[in-house]
Amino acid sequence: MMVAVPGYADLHVHTTASDGTKTPAQVVELALAAGLAALGIADHDTIEGVGAAQARADGTGLEIVPAVEINSEWRERDVHILGYWIDTNHDELNAALSHLRSSRDRRVGRMIRRLREFNFPLDEARVREIAGTGAIGRPHIARAMVERGYVRSVREAFDRYLAPGMPGYVPRERIEPSETVDLIKRAGGVAVLAHPGALRSDALLERLLELDFDGLEVYHPSHDSPTVARYLSLCTERGLLVTGGSDFHGGTEGEEEAMLGTVTVDVVRVAALRGAACRRKEGLIREEEAHEGSG
Ligand code: AMP
Ligand code: ZN
Ligand code: FE
Ligand code: FE
């Protein structure tokens, strides 16, 4: 009997285009080595890594799922929203992402100044060098702090200095979760609430699910199996798509993190996601046609 070859997808991976330490080509190579069928390039506030990943995956049979993880904020709580199969040439999306990246830039400058007042003189140029051409953020500050011996690990830098309420913290310029969901949809994408476990509040999750999300990131290294089970039934109840991934950031030595390909979803889930994105784009075309039709 013929059995369909199973395939798995890691739909949440970061690259040097944001705060990952592996290039898009390198994450593709890791995905190939892991035998994945599909890989979601989901950098923070940028889609700059998608093209290079696609170029490296060309002809290998590995499918690259274009994605973005937009860091929105609600009442000083980080709310990360994934957009899958967004149109990477969408002008409004690109303008919004570019605005978010310049606001990251300003925020990092302010955080470095606060840390300096707190007796951690960091060289701003060095932090920028660590970030390279990628969307700059707190992890780059954290790495510079480790380098200077101010802390032992990125985690410690966050826990003691960079998390909300800590001395180095500066809130981000806000993009509302609702605005983010709408933006992703207008760009033809599928809006998924990332790692809901990180919200650490079912009340907040409930509030957020009042927004028109298409899916929930059920599988994530921070979710234990009872949590996964709970989110799975939530998805069934609410008709939400199920996604998942490792949230790989490069596997830097000494940092605990899940390796690429160790948290996955079945390709059937990917097909459902792709279908939803196709319907969304079709809807947008129809809207446009109706608009033209009405003069
Ligand atoms: P930013 O985008 O500048 O606000 O930085 C947030 C990013 O830092 C997140 O998306 C994670 O990649 C990373 N991060 C957040 N909290 C921690 C933590 N406790 N330890 C290590 N990395 C973290
Ligand atoms: Zn990150
Ligand atoms: Fe995230
Ligand atoms: Fe992430």
Coordinates of C-alpha atoms and ligand atoms in Angstrom, one line a residue:
M1 CA 0.0 0.0 0.0
M2 CA 1.2 3.5 -0.8
V3 CA 1.5 5.7 2.1
A4 CA 1.7 9.5 1.7
V5 CA 5.1 10.8 2.7
P6 CA 4.6 12.8 5.8
G7 CA 5.9 16.3 5.8
Y8 CA 6.4 18.8 8.6
A9 CA 6.8 22.5 8.7
D10 CA 8.5 24.8 11.1
L11 CA 6.5 28.0 10.6
H12 CA 8.4 30.3 13.0
V13 CA 12.1 31.0 12.4
H14 CA 14.2 34.2 12.7
T15 CA 17.2 35.2 10.6
T16 CA 19.8 37.9 10.6
A17 CA 17.1 40.0 8.9
S18 CA 16.0 40.6 12.5
D19 CA 17.5 39.2 15.7
G20 CA 18.4 35.7 14.6
T21 CA 22.1 34.9 14.3
K22 CA 21.8 32.7 11.1
T23 CA 21.4 34.1 7.7
P24 CA 18.3 33.2 5.6
A25 CA 20.5 30.8 3.5
Q26 CA 21.8 29.1 6.7
V27 CA 18.3 28.5 8.2
V28 CA 17.3 27.0 4.8
E29 CA 20.2 24.6 5.1
L30 CA 19.2 23.7 8.6
A31 CA 15.7 23.0 7.4
L32 CA 16.9 20.8 4.6
A33 CA 19.1 18.9 7.0
A34 CA 16.1 18.4 9.3
G35 CA 14.1 17.1 6.4
L36 CA 11.4 19.7 6.6
A37 CA 8.8 20.2 3.9
A38 CA 8.2 23.9 4.6
L39 CA 9.8 26.7 6.5
G40 CA 8.2 29.9 7.7
I41 CA 10.6 32.9 7.7
A42 CA 9.0 35.1 10.3
D43 CA 11.3 37.9 11.3
H44 CA 10.4 40.7 13.6
D45 CA 8.9 43.7 11.6
T46 CA 10.6 42.8 8.4
I47 CA 10.3 40.6 5.3
E48 CA 13.8 41.3 4.1
G49 CA 14.9 37.7 4.8
V50 CA 12.2 36.0 2.7
G51 CA 13.8 36.6 -0.7
A52 CA 17.2 35.2 0.2
A53 CA 15.6 32.2 1.8
Q54 CA 13.6 31.6 -1.3
A55 CA 16.6 31.9 -3.5
R56 CA 18.5 29.3 -1.4
A57 CA 15.6 26.9 -1.3
D58 CA 15.0 27.1 -5.0
G59 CA 15.1 23.7 -6.6
T60 CA 15.5 21.8 -3.3
G61 CA 11.8 21.0 -2.8
L62 CA 11.7 23.0 0.5
E63 CA 8.7 25.4 0.5
I64 CA 9.4 28.8 1.9
V65 CA 6.4 30.4 3.6
P66 CA 6.7 34.2 3.5
A67 CA 5.9 35.6 6.9
V68 CA 6.4 38.4 9.4
E69 CA 6.2 38.6 13.1
I70 CA 4.9 42.1 14.0
N71 CA 5.7 43.1 17.6
S72 CA 2.7 45.0 18.7
E73 CA 2.1 46.2 22.2
W74 CA -1.0 46.5 24.4
R75 CA -0.8 48.1 27.8
E76 CA 2.9 47.5 28.0
R77 CA 2.4 43.9 27.2
D78 CA 4.1 42.5 24.1
V79 CA 1.6 41.0 21.7
H80 CA 3.4 39.3 18.8
I81 CA 1.3 38.8 15.6
L82 CA 2.3 36.5 12.8
G83 CA 1.3 37.3 9.2
Y84 CA 1.6 34.3 6.8
W85 CA 1.7 34.6 3.0
I86 CA 1.6 38.3 3.1
D87 CA 2.1 40.0 -0.3
T88 CA 5.8 41.0 0.1
N89 CA 5.4 43.7 -2.5
H90 CA 2.5 45.3 -0.7
D91 CA 3.2 49.1 -0.5
E92 CA 1.3 49.8 2.7
L93 CA 2.8 46.8 4.5
N94 CA 6.3 47.7 3.5
A95 CA 5.8 51.3 4.5
A96 CA 4.4 50.2 7.9
L97 CA 7.3 47.8 8.5
S98 CA 9.8 50.4 7.6
H99 CA 8.2 52.8 10.0
L100 CA 8.3 50.1 12.8
R101 CA 12.0 49.5 12.0
S102 CA 12.9 53.2 12.4
S103 CA 11.0 53.3 15.6
R104 CA 13.0 50.3 16.8
D105 CA 16.1 52.2 16.0
R106 CA 15.1 55.2 18.1
R107 CA 14.1 52.9 20.9
V108 CA 17.4 51.1 21.0
G109 CA 19.2 54.5 21.2
R110 CA 17.0 55.5 24.1
M111 CA 17.6 52.2 25.9
I112 CA 21.4 52.5 25.4
R113 CA 21.2 55.9 27.0
R114 CA 19.2 54.6 30.0
L115 CA 21.7 51.8 30.5
R116 CA 24.5 54.3 30.4
E117 CA 22.8 56.3 33.2
F118 CA 22.6 53.0 35.0
N119 CA 26.4 52.6 34.7
F120 CA 26.4 50.2 31.8
P121 CA 28.2 52.2 29.2
L122 CA 27.5 50.4 25.9
D123 CA 29.0 51.4 22.7
E124 CA 26.1 52.2 20.5
A125 CA 28.1 51.6 17.3
R126 CA 28.9 48.1 18.6
V127 CA 25.2 47.3 19.2
R128 CA 24.5 48.5 15.7
E129 CA 27.3 46.3 14.4
I130 CA 25.9 43.3 16.1
A131 CA 22.5 44.0 14.5
G132 CA 24.1 44.4 11.1
T133 CA 21.5 45.2 8.5
G134 CA 18.8 43.4 10.5
A135 CA 15.9 45.0 12.3
I136 CA 17.5 46.1 15.5
G137 CA 16.1 45.2 18.9
R138 CA 16.7 44.4 22.6
P139 CA 18.4 41.0 21.8
H140 CA 21.2 43.0 20.1
I141 CA 21.6 45.2 23.2
A142 CA 21.6 42.0 25.3
R143 CA 24.4 40.5 23.2
A144 CA 26.5 43.6 23.6
M145 CA 25.9 43.4 27.4
V146 CA 27.1 39.8 27.4
E147 CA 30.1 40.8 25.4
R148 CA 31.1 43.5 27.9
G149 CA 30.6 41.1 30.7
Y150 CA 27.7 43.0 32.3
V151 CA 25.6 39.9 32.3
R152 CA 26.3 36.2 31.8
S153 CA 23.5 35.6 29.2
V154 CA 21.0 37.2 27.0
R155 CA 18.3 35.8 29.3
E156 CA 19.9 37.5 32.3
A157 CA 20.1 40.8 30.4
F158 CA 16.4 40.6 29.7
D159 CA 15.4 39.5 33.2
R160 CA 17.4 42.1 35.0
Y161 CA 17.6 45.1 32.7
L162 CA 15.6 44.9 29.5
A163 CA 12.2 43.5 30.4
P164 CA 9.2 45.8 31.1
G165 CA 9.7 47.5 34.5
M166 CA 13.4 47.0 34.5
P167 CA 15.9 49.9 34.4
G168 CA 16.9 49.7 30.7
Y169 CA 13.4 49.3 29.4
V170 CA 11.7 51.8 27.1
P171 CA 8.3 51.0 25.8
R172 CA 8.0 50.7 22.0
E173 CA 6.1 53.1 19.9
R174 CA 2.7 51.4 19.9
I175 CA 1.1 49.6 17.0
E176 CA -2.2 48.3 18.3
P177 CA -2.9 44.6 17.9
S178 CA -6.2 45.4 16.0
E179 CA -4.3 47.7 13.6
T180 CA -1.7 44.9 13.0
V181 CA -4.4 42.3 12.3
D182 CA -6.0 44.6 9.7
L183 CA -2.7 45.5 8.1
I184 CA -1.8 41.8 7.6
K185 CA -5.2 41.1 6.1
R186 CA -5.0 44.0 3.7
A187 CA -1.6 42.7 2.6
G188 CA -3.4 39.4 1.7
G189 CA -2.0 37.5 4.6
V190 CA -3.3 35.3 7.4
A191 CA -3.2 36.8 10.9
V192 CA -2.1 34.5 13.7
L193 CA -1.6 35.3 17.3
A194 CA 1.9 34.2 18.2
H195 CA 2.8 32.1 21.3
P196 CA -0.3 32.9 23.3
G197 CA 1.3 31.2 26.3
A198 CA 3.7 34.2 26.6
L199 CA 0.7 36.4 27.4
R200 CA 0.5 34.6 30.7
S201 CA -3.1 35.6 31.0
D202 CA -6.2 33.9 29.8
A203 CA -8.1 37.1 30.3
L204 CA -5.8 39.0 27.9
L205 CA -6.0 36.1 25.4
E206 CA -9.8 36.3 25.5
R207 CA -9.6 40.1 24.9
L208 CA -7.2 39.5 22.0
L209 CA -9.4 36.8 20.5
E210 CA -12.2 39.3 20.1
L211 CA -10.0 40.6 17.3
D212 CA -10.5 38.9 14.0
F213 CA -7.5 36.5 14.1
D214 CA -7.4 33.7 11.6
G215 CA -5.3 31.4 13.7
L216 CA -3.4 30.7 16.8
E217 CA 0.2 29.5 17.2
V218 CA -0.6 26.4 19.2
Y219 CA 2.8 24.7 19.0
H220 CA 5.7 26.7 20.5
P221 CA 8.7 25.7 22.6
S222 CA 7.1 27.7 25.5
H223 CA 3.9 25.6 25.5
D224 CA 3.8 22.4 27.5
S225 CA 1.5 19.6 26.3
P226 CA -1.6 20.5 28.5
T227 CA -1.2 24.1 27.1
V228 CA -1.1 22.7 23.5
A229 CA -4.2 20.6 24.2
R230 CA -6.0 23.6 25.6
Y231 CA -5.1 25.8 22.6
L232 CA -6.0 23.0 20.1
S233 CA -9.5 22.8 21.5
L234 CA -9.8 26.5 21.5
C235 CA -9.0 26.5 17.8
T236 CA -11.6 23.8 17.2
E237 CA -14.2 25.8 19.1
R238 CA -13.5 29.1 17.4
G239 CA -12.7 27.8 14.0
L240 CA -9.1 29.1 14.2
L241 CA -6.2 27.8 12.1
V242 CA -3.5 25.9 13.9
T243 CA 0.2 26.9 13.4
G244 CA 3.4 26.2 15.2
G245 CA 7.2 26.5 15.0
S246 CA 10.4 26.6 17.0
D247 CA 10.9 30.4 17.2
F248 CA 14.5 29.6 16.4
H249 CA 16.9 32.5 16.8
G250 CA 20.2 30.9 15.7
G251 CA 21.1 28.5 18.4
T252 CA 23.7 30.7 20.1
E253 CA 25.9 28.8 22.4
G254 CA 24.9 29.0 26.1
E255 CA 21.4 30.2 25.4
E256 CA 18.5 27.8 25.9
E257 CA 16.4 27.6 22.8
A258 CA 14.6 25.1 20.7
M259 CA 16.5 24.1 17.5
L260 CA 15.0 24.7 14.1
G261 CA 12.7 21.9 13.1
T262 CA 12.0 20.6 16.7
V263 CA 8.6 22.2 16.9
T264 CA 6.5 21.6 13.8
V265 CA 3.1 21.2 12.3
D266 CA 1.9 18.8 9.7
V267 CA 1.9 20.1 6.1
V268 CA -1.9 19.6 6.2
R269 CA -1.9 22.6 8.5
V270 CA 0.2 24.5 6.0
A271 CA -2.2 23.7 3.2
A272 CA -5.1 25.1 5.3
L273 CA -3.1 28.3 6.0
R274 CA -2.2 28.6 2.3
G275 CA -5.9 28.1 1.4
A276 CA -7.0 30.8 3.8
A277 CA -4.4 33.2 2.3
C278 CA -5.6 32.4 -1.2
R279 CA -9.2 33.2 -0.2
R280 CA -8.1 36.4 1.4
K281 CA -6.3 37.5 -1.8
E282 CA -9.3 36.5 -3.9
G283 CA -11.5 38.6 -1.7
L284 CA -9.2 41.6 -2.0
I285 CA -9.3 41.2 -5.8
R286 CA -13.1 41.0 -5.8
E287 CA -13.3 44.1 -3.6
E288 CA -11.1 46.0 -6.0
E289 CA -13.2 44.9 -9.0
A290 CA -16.4 45.9 -7.2
H291 CA -14.8 49.3 -6.5
E292 CA -13.8 49.8 -10.1
G293 CA -17.2 48.6 -11.2
S294 CA -18.9 51.2 -9.2
G295 CA -16.7 53.9 -10.8
Ligands
AMP1 P1 12.3 43.9 20.9 O1 11.8 43.4 19.6 O2 13.5 44.8 20.8 O3 11.3 44.4 21.9 O4 12.9 42.5 21.6 C1 12.0 41.5 21.8 C2 12.7 40.1 21.4 O5 13.6 39.8 22.3 C3 11.7 39.0 21.3 O6 11.0 39.0 20.1 C4 12.5 37.8 21.6 O7 13.2 37.5 20.4 C5 13.6 38.3 22.5 N1 13.3 38.1 23.9 C6 12.2 38.6 24.6 N2 12.3 38.2 25.9 C7 13.5 37.5 26.0 C8 14.1 36.8 27.1 N3 13.6 36.9 28.4 N4 15.3 36.2 26.9 C9 15.8 36.2 25.6 N5 15.2 36.8 24.6 C10 14.1 37.4 24.8
ZN2 ZN 13.3 37.6 18.3
FE3 FE 7.6 36.4 19.4
FE4 FE 9.6 35.0 17.2

